[in-house]
Amino acid sequence: MTLYHATSTEHAENILENGIDIFAGRSNLDFGEGFYVTNDMTQAQDWIKSRFEGSGEILIFQVDDDVFDNYSGKSFNGNTKGWRDYVFNNRNGFSSLLEHYDYVEGPYLANPFSKAYPRDYKAKGHQVAIKNTNLANEIFLGYFGMYSIRADSQ
């Protein structure tokens, strides 16, 4: 399976030099603190274009299809009440009330800056939050390469 991580050039260099730090990102994201990847290259490209002033790196990881099998995870399929509640609690600082997993998978919140109530949340795409250091290390071992996007070449 191929996983993509979209990030700034500076953060990409740090990951390649020091490995994946699951605590490096913000904690108030959809699935809380973790290292976020997607299985959708186009989504990763769009993420770069909408952030980092349109320039950044996509780290590419090739991992075995069963890489998640030995870890506890939670998967959300679409815009369900469970997904909306989980995202709401993480984005509003209530992650300590949630069950903890080694990874969480599902759509991302497409309208994070609206003051929408959870019932108005829009789900889009695919993301996996890696929340376990051992799992992050397994993914890092699958580093395959890096794809650069530059604002001036778009």
PDB file of C-alpha atoms in Angstrom, residues 32-140:
ATOM      1  CA  GLY A  32      -6.150  14.345  17.466  1.00  0.00           C
ATOM      2  CA  GLU A  33      -2.402  14.259  17.750  1.00  0.00           C
ATOM      3  CA  GLY A  34      -0.581  12.032  15.287  1.00  0.00           C
ATOM      4  CA  PHE A  35       1.258  11.714  11.995  1.00  0.00           C
ATOM      5  CA  TYR A  36      -1.293  12.080   9.194  1.00  0.00           C
ATOM      6  CA  VAL A  37      -1.121  10.227   5.889  1.00  0.00           C
ATOM      7  CA  THR A  38      -3.509   9.524   3.037  1.00  0.00           C
ATOM      8  CA  ASN A  39      -3.745   6.913   0.306  1.00  0.00           C
ATOM      9  CA  ASP A  40      -4.716   9.601  -2.220  1.00  0.00           C
ATOM     10  CA  MET A  41      -1.861  11.372  -4.054  1.00  0.00           C
ATOM     11  CA  THR A  42      -4.216  14.021  -5.492  1.00  0.00           C
ATOM     12  CA  GLN A  43      -5.444  14.867  -2.007  1.00  0.00           C
ATOM     13  CA  ALA A  44      -1.832  15.233  -0.825  1.00  0.00           C
ATOM     14  CA  GLN A  45      -1.084  17.550  -3.770  1.00  0.00           C
ATOM     15  CA  ASP A  46      -4.173  19.643  -3.021  1.00  0.00           C
ATOM     16  CA  TRP A  47      -3.104  19.881   0.623  1.00  0.00           C
ATOM     17  CA  ILE A  48       0.268  21.356  -0.408  1.00  0.00           C
ATOM     18  CA  LYS A  49      -1.373  23.791  -2.822  1.00  0.00           C
ATOM     19  CA  SER A  50      -3.761  25.067  -0.132  1.00  0.00           C
ATOM     20  CA  ARG A  51      -1.057  25.409   2.526  1.00  0.00           C
ATOM     21  CA  PHE A  52       2.632  26.167   2.769  1.00  0.00           C
ATOM     22  CA  GLU A  53       2.208  29.009   0.224  1.00  0.00           C
ATOM     23  CA  GLY A  54       1.685  26.363  -2.470  1.00  0.00           C
ATOM     24  CA  SER A  55       5.128  24.780  -2.077  1.00  0.00           C
ATOM     25  CA  GLY A  56       6.059  21.672  -0.148  1.00  0.00           C
ATOM     26  CA  GLU A  57       6.911  18.015  -0.200  1.00  0.00           C
ATOM     27  CA  ILE A  58       4.957  14.800  -0.370  1.00  0.00           C
ATOM     28  CA  LEU A  59       6.727  11.970   1.395  1.00  0.00           C
ATOM     29  CA  ILE A  60       5.868   8.622  -0.147  1.00  0.00           C
ATOM     30  CA  PHE A  61       5.825   5.417   1.885  1.00  0.00           C
ATOM     31  CA  GLN A  62       5.408   1.888   0.524  1.00  0.00           C
ATOM     32  CA  VAL A  63       4.225  -0.425   3.293  1.00  0.00           C
ATOM     33  CA  ASP A  64       2.819  -3.933   3.472  1.00  0.00           C
ATOM     34  CA  ASP A  65      -0.955  -4.139   3.187  1.00  0.00           C
ATOM     35  CA  ASP A  66      -1.070  -5.733   6.639  1.00  0.00           C
ATOM     36  CA  VAL A  67       0.987  -3.019   8.396  1.00  0.00           C
ATOM     37  CA  PHE A  68      -2.001  -2.055  10.574  1.00  0.00           C
ATOM     38  CA  ASP A  69      -3.001  -5.610  11.505  1.00  0.00           C
ATOM     39  CA  ASN A  70      -1.059  -5.777  14.795  1.00  0.00           C
ATOM     40  CA  TYR A  71      -2.333  -2.426  16.053  1.00  0.00           C
ATOM     41  CA  SER A  72      -5.632  -1.251  17.498  1.00  0.00           C
ATOM     42  CA  GLY A  73      -7.456   1.088  15.186  1.00  0.00           C
ATOM     43  CA  LYS A  74     -10.689   2.857  14.523  1.00  0.00           C
ATOM     44  CA  SER A  75     -12.088   3.284  11.023  1.00  0.00           C
ATOM     45  CA  PHE A  76     -14.891   5.651  10.098  1.00  0.00           C
ATOM     46  CA  ASN A  77     -16.751   5.119   6.839  1.00  0.00           C
ATOM     47  CA  GLY A  78     -18.118   8.471   5.769  1.00  0.00           C
ATOM     48  CA  ASN A  79     -20.004  11.205   7.541  1.00  0.00           C
ATOM     49  CA  THR A  80     -21.455   9.175  10.401  1.00  0.00           C
ATOM     50  CA  LYS A  81     -22.539  10.427  13.811  1.00  0.00           C
ATOM     51  CA  GLY A  82     -19.565   8.564  15.315  1.00  0.00           C
ATOM     52  CA  TRP A  83     -17.149  10.358  12.962  1.00  0.00           C
ATOM     53  CA  ARG A  84     -18.738  13.766  13.637  1.00  0.00           C
ATOM     54  CA  ASP A  85     -18.579  13.244  17.418  1.00  0.00           C
ATOM     55  CA  TYR A  86     -14.966  12.039  17.281  1.00  0.00           C
ATOM     56  CA  VAL A  87     -13.863  14.998  15.146  1.00  0.00           C
ATOM     57  CA  PHE A  88     -15.819  17.482  17.284  1.00  0.00           C
ATOM     58  CA  ASN A  89     -14.241  16.190  20.501  1.00  0.00           C
ATOM     59  CA  ASN A  90     -10.698  16.300  19.092  1.00  0.00           C
ATOM     60  CA  ARG A  91     -11.065  19.733  17.536  1.00  0.00           C
ATOM     61  CA  ASN A  92     -12.517  21.160  20.736  1.00  0.00           C
ATOM     62  CA  GLY A  93      -9.946  19.822  23.184  1.00  0.00           C
ATOM     63  CA  PHE A  94     -11.917  16.887  24.555  1.00  0.00           C
ATOM     64  CA  SER A  95      -9.612  14.160  23.241  1.00  0.00           C
ATOM     65  CA  SER A  96      -8.983  12.885  26.788  1.00  0.00           C
ATOM     66  CA  LEU A  97     -12.601  11.738  26.846  1.00  0.00           C
ATOM     67  CA  LEU A  98     -12.113   9.524  23.799  1.00  0.00           C
ATOM     68  CA  GLU A  99     -10.966   5.945  23.537  1.00  0.00           C
ATOM     69  CA  HIS A 100      -7.336   5.773  22.455  1.00  0.00           C
ATOM     70  CA  TYR A 101      -6.171   3.923  19.341  1.00  0.00           C
ATOM     71  CA  ASP A 102      -2.864   3.262  17.591  1.00  0.00           C
ATOM     72  CA  TYR A 103      -4.372   4.723  14.413  1.00  0.00           C
ATOM     73  CA  VAL A 104      -7.618   6.313  13.305  1.00  0.00           C
ATOM     74  CA  GLU A 105      -8.803   6.255   9.696  1.00  0.00           C
ATOM     75  CA  GLY A 106     -11.606   8.014   7.867  1.00  0.00           C
ATOM     76  CA  PRO A 107     -12.554  11.155   5.970  1.00  0.00           C
ATOM     77  CA  TYR A 108     -11.235  14.577   6.874  1.00  0.00           C
ATOM     78  CA  LEU A 109     -13.326  17.560   7.901  1.00  0.00           C
ATOM     79  CA  ALA A 110     -13.797  19.578   4.704  1.00  0.00           C
ATOM     80  CA  ASN A 111     -15.117  22.710   6.436  1.00  0.00           C
ATOM     81  CA  PRO A 112     -12.870  23.054   9.520  1.00  0.00           C
ATOM     82  CA  PHE A 113     -12.995  26.832   9.715  1.00  0.00           C
ATOM     83  CA  SER A 114     -16.744  27.172   9.661  1.00  0.00           C
ATOM     84  CA  LYS A 115     -18.485  27.447  12.993  1.00  0.00           C
ATOM     85  CA  ALA A 116     -20.578  24.479  11.955  1.00  0.00           C
ATOM     86  CA  TYR A 117     -22.206  22.257  14.497  1.00  0.00           C
ATOM     87  CA  PRO A 118     -21.199  18.612  14.101  1.00  0.00           C
ATOM     88  CA  ARG A 119     -24.419  17.868  12.219  1.00  0.00           C
ATOM     89  CA  ASP A 120     -23.212  20.341   9.553  1.00  0.00           C
ATOM     90  CA  TYR A 121     -19.726  18.858   9.194  1.00  0.00           C
ATOM     91  CA  LYS A 122     -18.715  17.925   5.671  1.00  0.00           C
ATOM     92  CA  ALA A 123     -16.633  14.770   5.239  1.00  0.00           C
ATOM     93  CA  LYS A 124     -14.222  14.413   2.338  1.00  0.00           C
ATOM     94  CA  GLY A 125     -11.336  12.255   1.194  1.00  0.00           C
ATOM     95  CA  HIS A 126      -9.234   9.896   3.286  1.00  0.00           C
ATOM     96  CA  GLN A 127      -6.762  10.258   6.137  1.00  0.00           C
ATOM     97  CA  VAL A 128      -5.046   8.067   8.685  1.00  0.00           C
ATOM     98  CA  ALA A 129      -3.685   9.482  11.931  1.00  0.00           C
ATOM     99  CA  ILE A 130      -0.766   7.375  13.144  1.00  0.00           C
ATOM    100  CA  LYS A 131      -0.804   7.611  16.940  1.00  0.00           C
ATOM    101  CA  ASN A 132       1.661   4.862  17.926  1.00  0.00           C
ATOM    102  CA  THR A 133       5.436   5.300  17.723  1.00  0.00           C
ATOM    103  CA  ASN A 134       6.105   1.666  16.747  1.00  0.00           C
ATOM    104  CA  LEU A 135       3.600   1.888  13.904  1.00  0.00           C
ATOM    105  CA  ALA A 136       5.141   5.204  12.824  1.00  0.00           C
ATOM    106  CA  ASN A 137       8.561   3.544  12.760  1.00  0.00           C
ATOM    107  CA  GLU A 138       7.227   0.725  10.560  1.00  0.00           C
ATOM    108  CA  ILE A 139       5.805   3.278   8.137  1.00  0.00           C
ATOM    109  CA  PHE A 140       9.054   5.260   8.140  1.00  0.00           C
TER     110      PHE A 140
END
